[in-house]
Coordinates of C-alpha atoms and ligand atoms in Angstrom, one line a residue:
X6 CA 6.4 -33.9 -8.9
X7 CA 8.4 -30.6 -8.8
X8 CA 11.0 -29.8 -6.7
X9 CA 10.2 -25.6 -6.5
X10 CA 6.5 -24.4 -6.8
X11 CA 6.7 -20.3 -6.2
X12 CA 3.6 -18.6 -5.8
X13 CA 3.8 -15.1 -6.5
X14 CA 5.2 -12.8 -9.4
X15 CA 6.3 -10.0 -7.8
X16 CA 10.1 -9.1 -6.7
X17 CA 10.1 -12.0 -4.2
X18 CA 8.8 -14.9 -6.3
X19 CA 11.1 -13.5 -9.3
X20 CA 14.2 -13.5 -7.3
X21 CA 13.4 -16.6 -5.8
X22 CA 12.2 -17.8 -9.4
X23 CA 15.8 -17.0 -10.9
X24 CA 17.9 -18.2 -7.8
X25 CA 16.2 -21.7 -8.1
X26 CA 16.4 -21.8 -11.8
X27 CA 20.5 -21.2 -11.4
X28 CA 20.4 -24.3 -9.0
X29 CA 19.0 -26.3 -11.5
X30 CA 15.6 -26.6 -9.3
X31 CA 13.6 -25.7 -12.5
X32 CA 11.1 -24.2 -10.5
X33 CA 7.2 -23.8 -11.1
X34 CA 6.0 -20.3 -10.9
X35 CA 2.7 -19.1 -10.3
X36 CA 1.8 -15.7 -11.6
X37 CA -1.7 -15.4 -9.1
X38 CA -4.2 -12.8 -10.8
X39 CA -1.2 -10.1 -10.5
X40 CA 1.4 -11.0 -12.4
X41 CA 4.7 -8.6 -11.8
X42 CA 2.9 -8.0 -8.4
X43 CA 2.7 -4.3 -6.7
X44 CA 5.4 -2.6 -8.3
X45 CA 3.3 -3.0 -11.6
X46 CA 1.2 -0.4 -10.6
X47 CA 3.6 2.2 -10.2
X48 CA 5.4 4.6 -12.5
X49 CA 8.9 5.0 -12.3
X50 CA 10.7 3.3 -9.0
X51 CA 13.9 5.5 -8.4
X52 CA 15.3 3.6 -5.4
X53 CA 16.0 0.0 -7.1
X54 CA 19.8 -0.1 -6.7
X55 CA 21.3 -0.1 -10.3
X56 CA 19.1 2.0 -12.2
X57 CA 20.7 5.9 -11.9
X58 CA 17.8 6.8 -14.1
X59 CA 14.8 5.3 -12.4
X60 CA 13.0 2.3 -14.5
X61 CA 9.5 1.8 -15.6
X62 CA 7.9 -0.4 -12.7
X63 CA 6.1 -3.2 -15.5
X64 CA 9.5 -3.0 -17.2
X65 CA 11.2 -3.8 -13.9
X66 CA 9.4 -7.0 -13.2
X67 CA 9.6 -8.0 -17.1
X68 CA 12.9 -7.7 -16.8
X69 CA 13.2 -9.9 -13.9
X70 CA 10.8 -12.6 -16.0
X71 CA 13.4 -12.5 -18.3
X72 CA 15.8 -13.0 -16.5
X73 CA 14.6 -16.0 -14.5
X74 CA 13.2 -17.6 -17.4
X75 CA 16.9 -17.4 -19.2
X76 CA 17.8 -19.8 -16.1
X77 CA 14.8 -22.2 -16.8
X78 CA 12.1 -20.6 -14.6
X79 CA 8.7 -21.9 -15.7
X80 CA 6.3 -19.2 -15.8
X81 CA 2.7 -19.9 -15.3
X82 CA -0.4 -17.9 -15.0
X83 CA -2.1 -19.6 -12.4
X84 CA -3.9 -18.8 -9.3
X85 CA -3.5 -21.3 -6.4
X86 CA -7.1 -22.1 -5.2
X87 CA -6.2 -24.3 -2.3
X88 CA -3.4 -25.7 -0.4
X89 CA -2.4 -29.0 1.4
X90 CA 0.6 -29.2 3.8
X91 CA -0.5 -31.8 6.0
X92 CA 1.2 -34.6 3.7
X93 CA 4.3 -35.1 1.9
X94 CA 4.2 -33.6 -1.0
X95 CA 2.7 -30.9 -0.1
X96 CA -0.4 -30.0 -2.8
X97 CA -1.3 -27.3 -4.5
X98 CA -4.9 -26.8 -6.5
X99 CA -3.9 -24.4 -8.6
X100 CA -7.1 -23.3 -11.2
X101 CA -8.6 -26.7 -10.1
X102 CA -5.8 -29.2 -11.3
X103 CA -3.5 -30.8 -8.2
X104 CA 0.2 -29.8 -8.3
X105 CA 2.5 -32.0 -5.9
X106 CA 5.7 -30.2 -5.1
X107 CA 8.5 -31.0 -2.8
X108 CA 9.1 -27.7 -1.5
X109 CA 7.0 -24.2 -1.8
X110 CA 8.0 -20.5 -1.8
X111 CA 5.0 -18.6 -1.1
X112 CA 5.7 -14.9 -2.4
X113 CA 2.1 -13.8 -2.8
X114 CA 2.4 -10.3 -2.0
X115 CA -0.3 -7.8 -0.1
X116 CA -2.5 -5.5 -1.5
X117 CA -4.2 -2.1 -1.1
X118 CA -6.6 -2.1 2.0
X119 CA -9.7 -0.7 0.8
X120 CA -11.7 1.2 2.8
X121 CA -14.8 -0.9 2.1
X122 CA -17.3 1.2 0.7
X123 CA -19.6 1.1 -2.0
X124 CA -18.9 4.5 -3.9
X125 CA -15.0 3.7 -3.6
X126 CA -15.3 0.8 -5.3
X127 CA -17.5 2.3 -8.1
X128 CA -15.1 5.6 -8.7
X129 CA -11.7 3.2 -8.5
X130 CA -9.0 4.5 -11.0
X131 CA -11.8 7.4 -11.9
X132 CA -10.4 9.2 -9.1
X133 CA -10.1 7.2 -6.4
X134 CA -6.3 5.4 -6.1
X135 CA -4.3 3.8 -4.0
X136 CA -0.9 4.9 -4.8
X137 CA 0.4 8.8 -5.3
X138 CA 3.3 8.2 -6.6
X139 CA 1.4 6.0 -9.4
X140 CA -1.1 8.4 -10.2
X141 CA -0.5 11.9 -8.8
X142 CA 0.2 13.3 -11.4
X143 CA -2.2 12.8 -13.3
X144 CA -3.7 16.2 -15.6
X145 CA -7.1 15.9 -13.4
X146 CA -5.8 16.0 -10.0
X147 CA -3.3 19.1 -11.2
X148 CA -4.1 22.5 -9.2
X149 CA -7.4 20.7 -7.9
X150 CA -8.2 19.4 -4.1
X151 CA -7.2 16.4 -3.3
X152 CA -8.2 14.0 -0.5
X153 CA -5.8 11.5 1.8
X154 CA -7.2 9.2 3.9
X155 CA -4.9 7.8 6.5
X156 CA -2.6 8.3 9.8
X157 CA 0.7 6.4 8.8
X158 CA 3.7 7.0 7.2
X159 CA 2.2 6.1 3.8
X160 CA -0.7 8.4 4.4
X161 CA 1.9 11.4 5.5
X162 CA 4.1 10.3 2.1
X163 CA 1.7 10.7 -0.2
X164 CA -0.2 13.7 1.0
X165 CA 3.2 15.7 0.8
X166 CA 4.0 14.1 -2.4
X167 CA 0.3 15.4 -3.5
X168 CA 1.3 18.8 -2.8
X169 CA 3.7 19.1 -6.1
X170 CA -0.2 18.7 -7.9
X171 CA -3.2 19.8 -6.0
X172 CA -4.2 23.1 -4.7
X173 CA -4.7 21.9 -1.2
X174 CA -4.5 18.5 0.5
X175 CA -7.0 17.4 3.1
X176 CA -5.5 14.7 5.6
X177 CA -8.4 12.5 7.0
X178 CA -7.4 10.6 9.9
X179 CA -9.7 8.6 12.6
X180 CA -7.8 9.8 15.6
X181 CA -6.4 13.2 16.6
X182 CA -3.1 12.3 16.3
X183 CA -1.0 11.0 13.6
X184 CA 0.7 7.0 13.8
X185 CA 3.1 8.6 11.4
X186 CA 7.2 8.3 13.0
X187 CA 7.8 12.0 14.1
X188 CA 9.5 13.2 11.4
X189 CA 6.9 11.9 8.9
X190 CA 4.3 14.0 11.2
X191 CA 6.4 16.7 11.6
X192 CA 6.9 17.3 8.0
X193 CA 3.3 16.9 7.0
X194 CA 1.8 19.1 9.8
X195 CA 4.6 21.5 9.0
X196 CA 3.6 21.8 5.0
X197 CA 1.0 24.5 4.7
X198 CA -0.4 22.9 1.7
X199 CA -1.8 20.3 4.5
X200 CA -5.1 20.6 5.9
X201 CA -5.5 17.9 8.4
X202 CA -9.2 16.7 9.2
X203 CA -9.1 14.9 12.6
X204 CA -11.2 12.7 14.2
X205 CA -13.0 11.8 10.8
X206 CA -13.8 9.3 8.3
X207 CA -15.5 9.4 4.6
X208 CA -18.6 8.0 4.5
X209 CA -19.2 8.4 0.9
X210 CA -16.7 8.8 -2.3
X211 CA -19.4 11.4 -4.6
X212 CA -20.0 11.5 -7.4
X213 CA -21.2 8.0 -8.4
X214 CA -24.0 9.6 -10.9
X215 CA -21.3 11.8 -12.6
X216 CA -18.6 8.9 -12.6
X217 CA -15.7 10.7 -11.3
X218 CA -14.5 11.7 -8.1
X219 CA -16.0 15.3 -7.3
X220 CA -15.9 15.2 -3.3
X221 CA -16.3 12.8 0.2
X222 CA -18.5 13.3 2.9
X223 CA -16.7 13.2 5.7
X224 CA -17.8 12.3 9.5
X225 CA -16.4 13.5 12.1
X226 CA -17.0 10.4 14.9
X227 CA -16.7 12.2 18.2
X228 CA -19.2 15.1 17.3
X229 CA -20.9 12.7 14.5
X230 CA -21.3 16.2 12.5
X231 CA -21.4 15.5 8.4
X232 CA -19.4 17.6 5.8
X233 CA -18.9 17.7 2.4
X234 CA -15.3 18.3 0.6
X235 CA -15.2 18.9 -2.5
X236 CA -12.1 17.3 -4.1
X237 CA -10.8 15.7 -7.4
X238 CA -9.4 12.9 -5.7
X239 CA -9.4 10.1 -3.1
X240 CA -6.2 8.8 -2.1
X241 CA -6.1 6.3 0.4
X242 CA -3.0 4.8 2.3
X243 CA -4.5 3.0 5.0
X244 CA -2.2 -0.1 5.4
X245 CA -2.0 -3.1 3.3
X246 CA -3.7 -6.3 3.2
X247 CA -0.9 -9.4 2.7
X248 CA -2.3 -12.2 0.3
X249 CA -2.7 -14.8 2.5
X250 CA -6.4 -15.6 2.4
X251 CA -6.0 -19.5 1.1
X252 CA -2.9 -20.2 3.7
X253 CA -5.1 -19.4 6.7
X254 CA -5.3 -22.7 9.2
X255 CA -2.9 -24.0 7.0
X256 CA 0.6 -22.0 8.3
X257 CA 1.1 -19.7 11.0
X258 CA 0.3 -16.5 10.6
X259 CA 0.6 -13.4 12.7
X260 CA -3.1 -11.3 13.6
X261 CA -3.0 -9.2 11.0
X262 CA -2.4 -12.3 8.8
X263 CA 1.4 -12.0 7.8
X264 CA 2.6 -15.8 7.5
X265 CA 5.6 -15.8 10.1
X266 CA 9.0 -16.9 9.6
X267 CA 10.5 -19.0 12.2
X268 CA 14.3 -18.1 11.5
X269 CA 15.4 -16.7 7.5
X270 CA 12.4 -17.6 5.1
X271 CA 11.1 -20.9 7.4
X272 CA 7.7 -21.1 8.3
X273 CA 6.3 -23.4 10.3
X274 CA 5.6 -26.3 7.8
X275 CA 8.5 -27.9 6.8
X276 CA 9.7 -27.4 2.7
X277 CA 7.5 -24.4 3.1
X278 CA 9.2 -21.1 2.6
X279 CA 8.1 -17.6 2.3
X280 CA 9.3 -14.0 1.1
X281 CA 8.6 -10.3 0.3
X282 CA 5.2 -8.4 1.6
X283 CA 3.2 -11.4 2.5
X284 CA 5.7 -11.7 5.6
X285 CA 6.9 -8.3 6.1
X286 CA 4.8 -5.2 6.9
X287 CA 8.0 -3.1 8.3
X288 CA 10.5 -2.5 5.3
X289 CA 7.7 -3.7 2.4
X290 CA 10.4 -2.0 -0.3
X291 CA 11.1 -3.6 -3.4
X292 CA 14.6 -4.4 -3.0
X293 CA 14.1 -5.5 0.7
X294 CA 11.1 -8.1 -1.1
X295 CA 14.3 -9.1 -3.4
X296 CA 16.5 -10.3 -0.8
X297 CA 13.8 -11.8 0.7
X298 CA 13.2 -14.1 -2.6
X299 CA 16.7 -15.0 -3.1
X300 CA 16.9 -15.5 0.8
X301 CA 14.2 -18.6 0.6
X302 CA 15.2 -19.4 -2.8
X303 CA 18.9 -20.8 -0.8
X304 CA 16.9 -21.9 2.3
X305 CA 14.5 -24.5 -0.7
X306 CA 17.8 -25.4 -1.9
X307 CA 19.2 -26.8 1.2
X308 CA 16.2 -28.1 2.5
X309 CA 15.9 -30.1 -1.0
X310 CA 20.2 -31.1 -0.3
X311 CA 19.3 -32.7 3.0
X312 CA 16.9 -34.3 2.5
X313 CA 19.4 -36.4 -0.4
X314 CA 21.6 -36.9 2.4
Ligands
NAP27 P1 0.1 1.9 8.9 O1 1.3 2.4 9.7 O2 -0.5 0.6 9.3 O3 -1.0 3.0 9.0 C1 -2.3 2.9 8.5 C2 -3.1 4.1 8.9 O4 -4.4 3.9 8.3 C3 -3.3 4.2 10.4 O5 -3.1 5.6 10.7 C4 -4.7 3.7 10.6 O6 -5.3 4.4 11.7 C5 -5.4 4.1 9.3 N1 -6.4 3.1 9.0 C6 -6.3 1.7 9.0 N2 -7.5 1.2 8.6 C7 -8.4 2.3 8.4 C8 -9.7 2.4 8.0 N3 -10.4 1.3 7.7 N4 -10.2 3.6 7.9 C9 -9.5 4.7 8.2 N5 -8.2 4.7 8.6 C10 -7.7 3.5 8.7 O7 0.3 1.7 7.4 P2 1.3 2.5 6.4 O8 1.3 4.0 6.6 O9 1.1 2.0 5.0 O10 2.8 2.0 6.9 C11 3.1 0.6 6.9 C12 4.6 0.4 7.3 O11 5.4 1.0 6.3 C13 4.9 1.2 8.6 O12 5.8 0.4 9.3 C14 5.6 2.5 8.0 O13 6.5 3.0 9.0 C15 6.3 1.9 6.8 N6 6.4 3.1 5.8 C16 7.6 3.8 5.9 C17 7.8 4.9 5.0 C18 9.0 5.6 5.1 O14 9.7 5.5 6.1 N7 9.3 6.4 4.1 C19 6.8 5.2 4.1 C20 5.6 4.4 4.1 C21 5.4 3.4 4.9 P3 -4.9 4.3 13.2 O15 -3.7 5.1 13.3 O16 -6.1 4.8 13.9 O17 -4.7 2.8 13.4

């Protein structure tokens, strides 16, 4: 049986990983089919404390393998199929084999939300993206329109990042005004490069027959009137999506389905702990997903301690 199964690669699972391992816990951890999590799909992250330069993102969370594993982390691609709480153990089926552990960090990150359509999925990473700051910069977006799709403070952040690239930047939001804090809305309203479309949502990502992002069609709801942008790419920011589709009925979970913590990384299943994105869709920062790991890595730890009391 193991004392620490963490599920999740990403800065939460690989701070918890590294704090477990320096308690001797020799925990289990579970890459899921992301290992390194989020941050691997970015550039260069500027704002982890302790790098003046900025670091690679992949080299980030490689580090952090390394540095759990020097401890005695077990690393394990894996994916976690199913999960069991209602007993003691607690199980895991993780890629159809049972894993008994004691006590569980779940660390299992979020994703992009998608906007669901058909095209989108067809032109990903041929135009369409999720993250500006990853791929902004790219040579085919440079002095070309670009598209954001979105009303929050991501949506805001990446179309004013855009503007360093493309010629123009069309802001498509469902509603007339913008969930964005003021500032954020200020800024972006403010920035002539910024062409909001309100009232509207794409319809269609074109060109699927070309295979590269060449413009949306766009609709606006209240007048139901079609147009066509021309643009070389899609960026959406439309929220994220925690990963938290095989916990559901098993561990409370808030409506958008972030598992809830009950007082540091508790949830409400005893020897089950959580950390980083897949419980927090305020701060969702790297560092903050960090403390978050090491935070439940200490709460395992003493839960483990008292129960050998
Ligand atoms: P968000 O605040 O949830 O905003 C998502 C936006 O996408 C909303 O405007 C929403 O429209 C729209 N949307 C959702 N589903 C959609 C769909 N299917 N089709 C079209 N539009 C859709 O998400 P976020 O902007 O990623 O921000 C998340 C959190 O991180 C927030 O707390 C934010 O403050 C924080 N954040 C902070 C910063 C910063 O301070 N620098 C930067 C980024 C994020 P509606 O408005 O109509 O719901």
């Amino acid at each position: 049986m193991e004392k620490v199964v963490i599920i999740g690669t990403g800065c939460a699972g690989l701070t918890a990983a590294l704090y477990t391992a320096r308690a001797n816990l020799n925990p289990l951890v579970l890459t899921g089919v992301s290992p390194g999590g989020l941050l691997t799909t970015t550039s260069i992250v500027e704002n982890f404390p302790g790098f003046p330069e900025g670091i690679d993102g992949t080299e980030l969370m490689m580090r952090m393998q390394k540095q759990a594993e020097r401890f005695g982390a077990r690393i394990k691609f894996g994916t976690v199929d199913a999960v069991d709480f209602s007993k003691k153990p607690h199980v895991l089926t993780v890629d159809g084999e049972p894993v008994e552990a004691e006590t569980i960090i779940i660390a299992s990150g979020a994703g992009h939300r998608h906007l669901g359509l058909d095209s989108e999925a067809k032109l990903e990473r041929k135009g369409v993206t999720y993250c500006a700051t990853c791929d902004g910069a790219f040579p085919m977006f440079r002095n070309q329109p670009l598209v954001v799709v979105g009303g929050g403070d991501s949506a805001c952040e990446e179309a004013t990042y855009l503007t360093r690239f493309g010629s123009v930047v069309y802001l498509i939001h469902r509603r007339d005004s913008l969930r964005a804090s003021q500032i954020m809305a200020e800024r972006t309203l403010n920035n002539p490069k910024i062409k909001p479309i309100w009232d509207s949502v794409v319809t269609e990502v074109l060109d699927v027959a070309q295979d590269k992002v060449t413009g949306v069609r766009v609709k606006n709801i209240k007048t139901c009137e079609e147009t066509l942008i021309d643009c070389a790419g899609l960026f959406v920011a439309i929220g994220h999506v925690p990963n938290t589709q095989i916990f559901a009925g098993k561990i409370d979970m808030d409506e958008n389905g972030y598992i809830t913590r009950k007082g540091g990384s508790e949830t409400n299943v005893p020897g089950v702990f959580v950390a980083g994105d897949c419980s927090d869709h305020v701060y969702r920062q790297a560092i903050t997903a960090a403390g978050m790991g090491c935070a439940a890595a200490i709460d395992a730890e003493r839960y483990l301690a008292s129960l050998n009391q």
